[in-house]
mmCIF file of C-alpha atoms in Angstrom:
data_model
loop_
_atom_site.group_PDB
_atom_site.id
_atom_site.type_symbol
_atom_site.label_atom_id
_atom_site.label_comp_id
_atom_site.label_asym_id
_atom_site.label_seq_id
_atom_site.Cartn_x
_atom_site.Cartn_y
_atom_site.Cartn_z
ATOM 1 C CA GLN A 9 -125.918 -143.631 25.730
ATOM 2 C CA VAL A 10 -128.432 -143.244 28.536
ATOM 3 C CA GLN A 11 -130.646 -145.973 29.948
ATOM 4 C CA LEU A 12 -133.700 -144.934 31.907
ATOM 5 C CA VAL A 13 -135.716 -146.964 34.401
ATOM 6 C CA GLU A 14 -138.931 -145.694 35.932
ATOM 7 C CA SER A 15 -140.278 -146.834 39.281
ATOM 8 C CA GLY A 16 -142.733 -145.802 41.952
ATOM 9 C CA GLY A 17 -145.979 -146.507 40.182
ATOM 10 C CA GLY A 18 -148.797 -148.418 41.784
ATOM 11 C CA LEU A 19 -152.394 -148.352 42.899
ATOM 12 C CA VAL A 20 -153.432 -145.328 44.937
ATOM 13 C CA GLN A 21 -156.662 -143.774 46.083
ATOM 14 C CA ALA A 22 -157.921 -140.561 44.547
ATOM 15 C CA GLY A 23 -156.630 -137.589 46.471
ATOM 16 C CA GLY A 24 -153.435 -139.344 47.413
ATOM 17 C CA SER A 25 -149.871 -138.660 46.352
ATOM 18 C CA LEU A 26 -147.211 -140.600 44.537
ATOM 19 C CA THR A 27 -143.568 -140.025 43.688
ATOM 20 C CA LEU A 28 -142.233 -141.541 40.516
ATOM 21 C CA SER A 29 -138.509 -141.974 39.973
ATOM 22 C CA CYS A 30 -136.516 -142.071 36.792
ATOM 23 C CA ALA A 31 -133.103 -143.600 37.376
ATOM 24 C CA ALA A 32 -130.501 -143.211 34.672
ATOM 25 C CA SER A 33 -127.254 -144.866 33.829
ATOM 26 C CA GLY A 34 -124.529 -143.055 31.967
ATOM 27 C CA ARG A 35 -121.863 -140.586 32.925
ATOM 28 C CA THR A 36 -123.487 -137.732 31.002
ATOM 29 C CA PHE A 37 -126.878 -137.854 32.715
ATOM 30 C CA SER A 38 -126.425 -134.405 34.215
ATOM 31 C CA THR A 39 -126.242 -132.861 30.749
ATOM 32 C CA TYR A 40 -129.691 -134.074 29.682
ATOM 33 C CA THR A 41 -133.080 -132.542 29.957
ATOM 34 C CA ILE A 42 -135.465 -135.149 31.354
ATOM 35 C CA GLY A 43 -139.114 -135.207 30.459
ATOM 36 C CA TRP A 44 -142.071 -137.151 31.796
ATOM 37 C CA PHE A 45 -144.872 -138.318 29.532
ATOM 38 C CA ARG A 46 -147.914 -140.449 30.142
ATOM 39 C CA ARG A 47 -150.257 -142.588 28.142
ATOM 40 C CA VAL A 48 -153.708 -142.687 29.596
ATOM 41 C CA PRO A 49 -156.256 -145.218 28.329
ATOM 42 C CA GLY A 50 -157.745 -144.271 24.999
ATOM 43 C CA LYS A 51 -155.397 -141.382 24.352
ATOM 44 C CA GLU A 52 -152.090 -140.684 22.725
ATOM 45 C CA ARG A 53 -149.007 -140.345 24.879
ATOM 46 C CA GLU A 54 -148.825 -136.797 26.229
ATOM 47 C CA PHE A 55 -146.258 -134.517 27.765
ATOM 48 C CA VAL A 56 -146.479 -134.020 31.515
ATOM 49 C CA ALA A 57 -143.368 -132.244 32.779
ATOM 50 C CA ALA A 58 -139.691 -131.652 32.103
ATOM 51 C CA THR A 59 -136.615 -130.318 33.840
ATOM 52 C CA ASN A 60 -133.389 -129.048 32.369
ATOM 53 C CA TRP A 61 -129.957 -130.374 33.246
ATOM 54 C CA SER A 62 -129.617 -128.316 36.421
ATOM 55 C CA GLY A 63 -133.185 -128.596 37.641
ATOM 56 C CA ARG A 64 -133.553 -124.830 37.739
ATOM 57 C CA SER A 65 -135.781 -124.711 34.680
ATOM 58 C CA THR A 66 -138.984 -126.733 34.539
ATOM 59 C CA ALA A 67 -142.072 -127.002 32.386
ATOM 60 C CA PHE A 68 -145.480 -128.538 32.935
ATOM 61 C CA ALA A 69 -148.511 -129.372 30.892
ATOM 62 C CA ALA A 70 -151.374 -127.048 31.710
ATOM 63 C CA SER A 71 -153.495 -129.981 32.821
ATOM 64 C CA VAL A 72 -151.127 -130.915 35.642
ATOM 65 C CA ARG A 73 -149.645 -127.590 36.673
ATOM 66 C CA GLY A 74 -150.060 -127.068 40.382
ATOM 67 C CA ARG A 75 -150.388 -130.761 41.178
ATOM 68 C CA PHE A 76 -147.166 -132.128 39.696
ATOM 69 C CA THR A 77 -143.640 -131.266 40.781
ATOM 70 C CA ILE A 78 -140.489 -132.320 38.986
ATOM 71 C CA SER A 79 -137.032 -132.364 40.514
ATOM 72 C CA ARG A 80 -133.697 -134.026 39.966
ATOM 73 C CA ASP A 81 -130.687 -135.200 41.921
ATOM 74 C CA ASN A 82 -127.754 -135.428 39.542
ATOM 75 C CA ALA A 83 -125.577 -137.011 42.214
ATOM 76 C CA LYS A 84 -128.025 -139.924 42.203
ATOM 77 C CA ASN A 85 -128.714 -139.811 38.458
ATOM 78 C CA THR A 86 -132.403 -139.594 39.274
ATOM 79 C CA VAL A 87 -135.344 -137.395 38.347
ATOM 80 C CA TYR A 88 -138.498 -137.393 40.435
ATOM 81 C CA LEU A 89 -142.104 -136.634 39.603
ATOM 82 C CA LEU A 90 -144.269 -135.879 42.613
ATOM 83 C CA ILE A 91 -147.965 -136.146 41.906
ATOM 84 C CA ASN A 92 -150.375 -134.670 44.426
ATOM 85 C CA SER A 93 -154.171 -134.783 44.579
ATOM 86 C CA LEU A 94 -154.295 -137.787 42.283
ATOM 87 C CA GLU A 95 -157.356 -138.119 40.106
ATOM 88 C CA PRO A 96 -158.693 -141.192 38.301
ATOM 89 C CA GLU A 97 -157.860 -139.357 35.078
ATOM 90 C CA ASP A 98 -154.172 -139.602 36.030
ATOM 91 C CA THR A 99 -154.318 -143.356 35.520
ATOM 92 C CA GLY A 100 -151.888 -144.469 32.865
ATOM 93 C CA VAL A 101 -148.329 -145.476 32.074
ATOM 94 C CA TYR A 102 -145.743 -142.853 32.915
ATOM 95 C CA TYR A 103 -142.528 -142.638 30.932
ATOM 96 C CA CYS A 104 -139.377 -140.626 31.368
ATOM 97 C CA ALA A 105 -137.216 -139.605 28.468
ATOM 98 C CA ALA A 106 -133.908 -137.811 27.894
ATOM 99 C CA THR A 107 -132.957 -135.133 25.401
ATOM 100 C CA THR A 108 -130.202 -132.620 24.822
ATOM 101 C CA TYR A 109 -132.620 -130.082 23.351
ATOM 102 C CA GLY A 110 -133.082 -126.870 25.259
ATOM 103 C CA THR A 111 -136.577 -126.117 24.010
ATOM 104 C CA SER A 112 -139.765 -127.778 22.768
ATOM 105 C CA TRP A 113 -139.735 -130.197 25.663
ATOM 106 C CA HIS A 114 -143.357 -131.141 25.042
ATOM 107 C CA GLU A 115 -142.491 -132.732 21.700
ATOM 108 C CA GLU A 116 -141.801 -136.465 21.820
ATOM 109 C CA GLY A 117 -139.637 -136.357 18.740
ATOM 110 C CA ILE A 118 -136.799 -134.488 20.417
ATOM 111 C CA TYR A 119 -136.179 -137.212 23.008
ATOM 112 C CA ASP A 120 -133.426 -139.704 22.256
ATOM 113 C CA TYR A 121 -133.880 -142.172 25.091
ATOM 114 C CA TRP A 122 -136.969 -143.598 26.742
ATOM 115 C CA GLY A 123 -137.706 -145.779 29.708
ATOM 116 C CA GLN A 124 -140.150 -148.683 29.691
ATOM 117 C CA GLY A 125 -142.729 -146.900 31.808
ATOM 118 C CA THR A 126 -144.371 -147.409 35.168
ATOM 119 C CA GLN A 127 -148.095 -147.968 35.691
ATOM 120 C CA VAL A 128 -150.085 -145.578 37.855
ATOM 121 C CA THR A 129 -153.638 -146.537 38.728
ATOM 122 C CA VAL A 130 -155.862 -144.171 40.677
ATOM 123 C CA ALA A 131 -158.949 -145.658 42.289
ATOM 124 C CA SER A 132 -161.969 -143.452 42.819
#
């Protein structure tokens, strides 16, 4: 069992940066791939980024590649999502999720555990 709690969201100006955190409970956290998804207004929830258990393998949605960075600190049971050059289109609720799958990280259905989400609002 893994419980996930996101934090770090807030109101920021376009062009700014934000670091979201996904803190996990559970002794087996380091064995999970962690993904980040977001739901922007008027759209379905979409994949943003993911990192494997070690942090050495990552994946990003094409729309965010180059602006988003994902990392993890297994000693702190935490995964981070750094968002640079924020755009108003990045506004939405950001969720982290955990899976033991090694592939298809963009698919919601493979994730077993989800956090409640953190709101990011980008002002133009």
